[in-house]
Coordinates of C-alpha atoms and ligand atoms in Angstrom, one line a residue:
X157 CA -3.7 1.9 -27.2
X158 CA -1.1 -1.3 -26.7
X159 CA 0.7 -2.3 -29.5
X160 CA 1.4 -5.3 -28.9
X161 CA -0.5 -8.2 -31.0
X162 CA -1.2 -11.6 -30.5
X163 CA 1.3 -12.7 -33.2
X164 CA 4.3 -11.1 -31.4
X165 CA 3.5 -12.7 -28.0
X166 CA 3.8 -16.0 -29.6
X167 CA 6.9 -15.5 -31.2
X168 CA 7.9 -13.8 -27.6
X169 CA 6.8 -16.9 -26.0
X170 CA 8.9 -19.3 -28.5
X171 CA 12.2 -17.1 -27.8
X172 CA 11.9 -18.1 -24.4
X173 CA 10.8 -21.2 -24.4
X174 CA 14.1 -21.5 -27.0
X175 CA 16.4 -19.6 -24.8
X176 CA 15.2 -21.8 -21.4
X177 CA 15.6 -25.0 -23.5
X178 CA 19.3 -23.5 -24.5
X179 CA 19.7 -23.3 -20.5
X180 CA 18.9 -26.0 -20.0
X181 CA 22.0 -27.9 -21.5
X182 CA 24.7 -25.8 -19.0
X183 CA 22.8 -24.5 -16.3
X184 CA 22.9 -27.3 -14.1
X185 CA 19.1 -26.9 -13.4
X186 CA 17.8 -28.8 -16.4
X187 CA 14.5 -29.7 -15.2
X188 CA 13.4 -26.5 -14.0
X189 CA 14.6 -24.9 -17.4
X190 CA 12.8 -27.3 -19.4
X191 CA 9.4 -27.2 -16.7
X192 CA 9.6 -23.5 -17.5
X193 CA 10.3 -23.7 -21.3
X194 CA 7.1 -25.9 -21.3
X195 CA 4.9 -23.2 -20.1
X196 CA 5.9 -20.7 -22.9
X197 CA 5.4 -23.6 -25.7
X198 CA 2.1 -23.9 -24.1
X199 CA 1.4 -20.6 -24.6
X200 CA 2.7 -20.2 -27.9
X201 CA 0.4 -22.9 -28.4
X202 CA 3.6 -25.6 -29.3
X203 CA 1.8 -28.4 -27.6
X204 CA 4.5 -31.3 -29.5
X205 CA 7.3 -29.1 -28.1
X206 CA 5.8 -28.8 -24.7
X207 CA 4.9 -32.8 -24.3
X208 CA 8.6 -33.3 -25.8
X209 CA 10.1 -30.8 -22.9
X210 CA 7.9 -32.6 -20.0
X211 CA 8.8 -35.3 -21.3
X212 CA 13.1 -35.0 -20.8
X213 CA 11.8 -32.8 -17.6
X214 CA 10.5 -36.1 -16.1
X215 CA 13.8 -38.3 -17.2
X216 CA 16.6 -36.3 -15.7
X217 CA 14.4 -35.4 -12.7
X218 CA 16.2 -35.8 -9.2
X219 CA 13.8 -34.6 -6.8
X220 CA 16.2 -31.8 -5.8
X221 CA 14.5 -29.4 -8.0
X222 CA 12.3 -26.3 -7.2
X223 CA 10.0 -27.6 -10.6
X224 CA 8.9 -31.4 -10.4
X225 CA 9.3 -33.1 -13.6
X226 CA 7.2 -36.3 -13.4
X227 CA 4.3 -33.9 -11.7
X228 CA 4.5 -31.4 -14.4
X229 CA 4.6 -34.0 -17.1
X230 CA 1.3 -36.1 -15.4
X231 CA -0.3 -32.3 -15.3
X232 CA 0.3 -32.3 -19.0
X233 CA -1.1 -35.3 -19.5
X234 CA -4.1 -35.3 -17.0
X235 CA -5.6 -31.3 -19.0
X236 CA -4.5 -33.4 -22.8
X237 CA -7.4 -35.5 -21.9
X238 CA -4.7 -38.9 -21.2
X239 CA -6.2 -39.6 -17.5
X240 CA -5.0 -43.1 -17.4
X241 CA -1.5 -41.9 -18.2
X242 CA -1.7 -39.5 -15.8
X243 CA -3.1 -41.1 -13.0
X244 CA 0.0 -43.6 -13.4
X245 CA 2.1 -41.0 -12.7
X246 CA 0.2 -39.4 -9.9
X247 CA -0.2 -42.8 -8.2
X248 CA 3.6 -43.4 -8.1
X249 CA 4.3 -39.7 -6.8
X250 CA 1.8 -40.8 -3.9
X251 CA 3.4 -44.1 -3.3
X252 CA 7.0 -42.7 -3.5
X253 CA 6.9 -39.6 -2.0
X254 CA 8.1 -36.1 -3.6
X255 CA 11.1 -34.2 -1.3
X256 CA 9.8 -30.9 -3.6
X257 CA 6.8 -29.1 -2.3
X258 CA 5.8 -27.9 -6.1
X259 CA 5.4 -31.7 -6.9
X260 CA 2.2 -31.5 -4.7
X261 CA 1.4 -28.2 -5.9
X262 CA 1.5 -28.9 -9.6
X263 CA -0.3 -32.0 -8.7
X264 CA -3.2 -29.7 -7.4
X265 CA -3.1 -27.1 -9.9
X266 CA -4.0 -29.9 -12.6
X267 CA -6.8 -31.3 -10.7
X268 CA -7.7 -27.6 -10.4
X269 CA -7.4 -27.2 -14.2
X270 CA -9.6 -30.3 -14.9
X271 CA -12.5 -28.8 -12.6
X272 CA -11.7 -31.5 -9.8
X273 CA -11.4 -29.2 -6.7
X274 CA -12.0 -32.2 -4.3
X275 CA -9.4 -33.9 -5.8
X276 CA -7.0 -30.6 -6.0
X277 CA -7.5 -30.0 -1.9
X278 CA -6.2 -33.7 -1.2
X279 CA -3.4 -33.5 -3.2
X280 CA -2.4 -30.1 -1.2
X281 CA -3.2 -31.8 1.9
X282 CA -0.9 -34.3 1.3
X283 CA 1.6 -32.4 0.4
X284 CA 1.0 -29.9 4.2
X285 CA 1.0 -32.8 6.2
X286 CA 4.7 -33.8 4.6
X287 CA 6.0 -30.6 4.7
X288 CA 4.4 -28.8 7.6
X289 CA 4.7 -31.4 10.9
X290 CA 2.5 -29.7 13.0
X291 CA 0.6 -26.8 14.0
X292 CA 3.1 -24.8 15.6
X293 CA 5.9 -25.6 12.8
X294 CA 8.8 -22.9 12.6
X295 CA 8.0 -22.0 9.2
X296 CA 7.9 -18.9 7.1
X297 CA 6.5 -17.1 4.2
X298 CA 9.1 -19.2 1.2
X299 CA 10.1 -22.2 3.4
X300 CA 9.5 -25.5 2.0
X301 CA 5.6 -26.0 2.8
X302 CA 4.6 -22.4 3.0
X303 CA 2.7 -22.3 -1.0
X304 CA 1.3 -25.5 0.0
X305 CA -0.4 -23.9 2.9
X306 CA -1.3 -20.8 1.5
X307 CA -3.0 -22.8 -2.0
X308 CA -4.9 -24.8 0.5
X309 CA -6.0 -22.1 2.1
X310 CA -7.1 -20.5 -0.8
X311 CA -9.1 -23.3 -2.1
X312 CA -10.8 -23.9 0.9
X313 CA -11.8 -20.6 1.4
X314 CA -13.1 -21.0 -2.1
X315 CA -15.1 -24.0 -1.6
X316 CA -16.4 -22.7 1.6
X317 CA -14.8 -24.7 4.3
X318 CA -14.9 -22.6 7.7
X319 CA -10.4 -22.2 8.7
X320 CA -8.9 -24.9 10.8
X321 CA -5.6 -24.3 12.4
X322 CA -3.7 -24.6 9.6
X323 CA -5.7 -22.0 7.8
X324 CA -4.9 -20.2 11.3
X325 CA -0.8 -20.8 11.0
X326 CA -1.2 -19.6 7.1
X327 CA -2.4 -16.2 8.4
X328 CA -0.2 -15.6 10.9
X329 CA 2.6 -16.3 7.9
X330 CA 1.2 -14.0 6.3
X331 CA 1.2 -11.1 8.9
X332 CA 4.6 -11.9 9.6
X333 CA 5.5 -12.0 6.2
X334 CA 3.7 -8.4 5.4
X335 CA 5.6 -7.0 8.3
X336 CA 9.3 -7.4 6.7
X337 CA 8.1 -6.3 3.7
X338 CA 6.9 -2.7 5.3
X339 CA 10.3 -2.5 7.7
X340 CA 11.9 -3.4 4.1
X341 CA 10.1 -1.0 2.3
X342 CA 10.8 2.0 5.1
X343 CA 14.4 0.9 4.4
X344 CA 14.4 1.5 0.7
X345 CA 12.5 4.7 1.4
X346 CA 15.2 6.6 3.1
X347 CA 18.0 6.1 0.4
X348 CA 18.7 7.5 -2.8
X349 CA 18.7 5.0 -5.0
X350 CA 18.6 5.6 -8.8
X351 CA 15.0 5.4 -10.6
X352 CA 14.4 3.5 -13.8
X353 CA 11.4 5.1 -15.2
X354 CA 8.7 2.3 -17.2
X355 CA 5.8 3.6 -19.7
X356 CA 2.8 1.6 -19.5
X357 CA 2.2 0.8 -23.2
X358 CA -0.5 3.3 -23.8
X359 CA 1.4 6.1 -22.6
X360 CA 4.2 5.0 -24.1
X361 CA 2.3 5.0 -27.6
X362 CA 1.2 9.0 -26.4
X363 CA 4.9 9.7 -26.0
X364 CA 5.7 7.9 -29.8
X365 CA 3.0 10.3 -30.9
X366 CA 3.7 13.7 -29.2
X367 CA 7.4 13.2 -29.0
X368 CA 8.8 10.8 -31.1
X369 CA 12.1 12.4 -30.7
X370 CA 12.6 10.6 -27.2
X371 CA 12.9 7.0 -27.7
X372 CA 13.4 7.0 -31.5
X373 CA 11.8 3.6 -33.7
X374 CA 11.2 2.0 -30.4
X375 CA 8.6 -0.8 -29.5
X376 CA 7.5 -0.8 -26.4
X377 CA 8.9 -4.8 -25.6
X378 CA 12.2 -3.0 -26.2
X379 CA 11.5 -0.1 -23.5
X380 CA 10.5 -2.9 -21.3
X381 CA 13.5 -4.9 -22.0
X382 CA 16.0 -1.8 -21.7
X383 CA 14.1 -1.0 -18.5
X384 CA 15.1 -4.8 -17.3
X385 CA 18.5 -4.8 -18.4
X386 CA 18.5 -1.2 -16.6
X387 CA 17.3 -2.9 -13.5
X388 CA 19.5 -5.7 -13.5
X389 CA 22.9 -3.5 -13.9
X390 CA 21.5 -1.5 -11.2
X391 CA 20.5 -4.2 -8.3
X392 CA 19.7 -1.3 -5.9
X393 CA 17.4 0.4 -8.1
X394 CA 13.6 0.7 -7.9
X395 CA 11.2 0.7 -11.4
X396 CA 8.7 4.3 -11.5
X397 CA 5.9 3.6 -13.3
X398 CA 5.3 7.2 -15.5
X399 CA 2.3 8.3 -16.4
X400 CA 2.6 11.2 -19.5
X401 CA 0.3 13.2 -18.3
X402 CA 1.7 13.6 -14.7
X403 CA 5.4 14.5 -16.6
X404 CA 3.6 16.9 -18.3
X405 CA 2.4 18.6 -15.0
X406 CA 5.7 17.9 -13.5
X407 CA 7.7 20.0 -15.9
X408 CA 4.9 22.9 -15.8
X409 CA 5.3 23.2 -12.2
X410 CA 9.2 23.1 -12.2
X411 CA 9.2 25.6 -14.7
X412 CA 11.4 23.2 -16.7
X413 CA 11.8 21.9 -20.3
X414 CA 9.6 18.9 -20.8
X415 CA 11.9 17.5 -23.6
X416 CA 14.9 17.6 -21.4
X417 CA 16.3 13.9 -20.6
X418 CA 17.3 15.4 -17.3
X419 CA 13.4 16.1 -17.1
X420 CA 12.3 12.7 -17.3
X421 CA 15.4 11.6 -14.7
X422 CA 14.2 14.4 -12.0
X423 CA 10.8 13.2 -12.7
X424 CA 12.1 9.4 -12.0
X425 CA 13.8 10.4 -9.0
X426 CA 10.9 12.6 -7.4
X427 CA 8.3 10.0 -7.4
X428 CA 11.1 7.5 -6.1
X429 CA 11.6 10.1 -2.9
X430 CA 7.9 10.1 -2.5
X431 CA 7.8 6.1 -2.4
X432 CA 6.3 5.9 -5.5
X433 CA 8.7 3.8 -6.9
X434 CA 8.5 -0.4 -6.8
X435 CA 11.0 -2.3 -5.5
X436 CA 12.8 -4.7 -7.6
X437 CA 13.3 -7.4 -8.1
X438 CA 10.4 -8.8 -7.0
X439 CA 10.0 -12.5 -5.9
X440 CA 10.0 -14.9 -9.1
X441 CA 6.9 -15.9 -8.2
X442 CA 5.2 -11.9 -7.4
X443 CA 3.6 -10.5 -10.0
X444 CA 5.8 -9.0 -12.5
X445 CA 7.3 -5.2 -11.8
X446 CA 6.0 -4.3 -15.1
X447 CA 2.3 -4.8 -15.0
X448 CA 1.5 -7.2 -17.0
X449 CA 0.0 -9.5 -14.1
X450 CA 2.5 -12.4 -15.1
X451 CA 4.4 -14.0 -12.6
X452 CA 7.8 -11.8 -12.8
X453 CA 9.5 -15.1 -13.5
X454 CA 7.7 -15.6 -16.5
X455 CA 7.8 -11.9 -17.7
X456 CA 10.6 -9.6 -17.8
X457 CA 12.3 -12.1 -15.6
X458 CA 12.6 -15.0 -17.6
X459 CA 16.4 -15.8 -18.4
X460 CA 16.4 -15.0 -22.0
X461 CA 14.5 -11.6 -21.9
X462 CA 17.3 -9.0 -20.9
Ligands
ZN722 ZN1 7.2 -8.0 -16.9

């Protein structure tokens, strides 16, 4: 049982998209604010905000952005049904040239989005041979030209191509890339650092019911947000997902109050020591720590949510 409704998403998504727009002004990454504050007026369904956001996004563009403003704004305008606007665009970023790999990406992803897969794969092979010289390129998992590869190996696994050598050097990032993340992970395991226990929403609605006592006239966006701001005071900390039931068992066994605070803090901290807990942060661009299958980013990462 979530409780979260479709009306409180949108009004989540226009308080970010506000609070990237206020960014936006002082951060001294304007374009990438305003790329990002598009997204959430697209999903709050804003779509006058979004072209408006694009729009600016394009203008102050200097090519030394992660986001690409003139790509993002031809993406807009290429799924809005304006092709020959977009095409415009798209033609110039060919003949200029794009130092920023995600102006290739974006490029591909709105092909993607208008069912143009052909189309998508050149623009991402474009973009590899600019950013990735040759076969046996010094490049890892996050370097310029590294989404590039792995998006066009995606998509050519989808449309049924057999791999190439590029497809090759994406796996081997990839297997390099998993093994830092396990000596990483056998790092984190032997310390003690402190546990910020997360409810899912449905057993955080089970707590509200059978012990409304322990997070008093709390919605669960405000659990998640404490759990973020938590997270964020605490950089070496790692999130516990808690599941009711298992605290439940987990007091039983200790012989131990289940409404103790100290309960649900031993709790945290035993299923951090047995590597239950997930690492944070995670990369803006993994999924989200909090399981909503959003880029973190774009979830309880976004600037204006702690
Ligand atoms: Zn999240």
């Amino acid at each position: 049982m979530t409780v979260t409704s479709g009306e409180a998403q949108r009004r989540l998504h226009v308080e970010y998209a506000e609070a990237l727009e206020a960014d936006a002004e002082t951060s001294g990454e304007q374009c990438n604010d305003l790329v990002e504050a598009a997204d959430y007026w697209h999903f709050a369904g804003e779509h006058e905000r979004e072209e408006r956001a694009l729009r600016v996004a394009a203008e102050v563009d200097d090519d030394s952005n992660v986001l690409h403003g003139p790509a993002a704004y031809a993406k807009f305008l290429l799924t809005h049904g304006r092709r020959a606007e977009a095409e415009e665009r798209f033609a110039r970023l060919l003949r200029e040239g794009s130092n920023c790999e995600w102006a290739y990406v974006t490029a591909s992803m709105a092909y993607r989005l208008v069912d143009e897969p052909q189309e998508a794969l050149r623009w991402l092979n474009i973009g590899v041979n600019r950013f990735v010289p040759s076969l046996d390129a010094e490049i890892e998992m996050g370097d310029a030209g590294s989404e590039l590869l792995r998006q066009r190996s995606l998509l050519r696994r989808e449309l049924g191509l057999p791999p190439d050598g590029l497809d090759e050097l994406h796996e081997r990032l990839t297997e390099h890339g998993r093994q830092i993340g396990a000596q990483i992970e056998s790092i984190r395991r032997h310390d003690e650092d402190p546990a910020i226990l997360f409810w899912p929403a449905a057993d955080f609605a089970e707590i509200q019911r059978e012990r409304p006592g322990w997070y008093p006239g709390t919605e669960h966006l405000e659990h998640r947000r404490e759990a973020e701001r938590a997270l964020r005071q605490h950089p070496d900390a790692a999130v516990v997902i808690g599941s009711f039931e298992s605290l439940v068992g987990f007091a039983a066994s200790r012989g131990i109050a289940l409404d103790e605070q100290s309960t649900r803090a031993e709790f945290a901290a035993e299923a951090a020591r047995r590597g239950l807990a997930i690492a944070w942060p995670p990369g803006r661009n993994d999924a989200c720590w909090c399981g909503s299958a959003r880029k973190y980013k774009k979830c309880c990462g976004a600037p204006g949510f702690a």
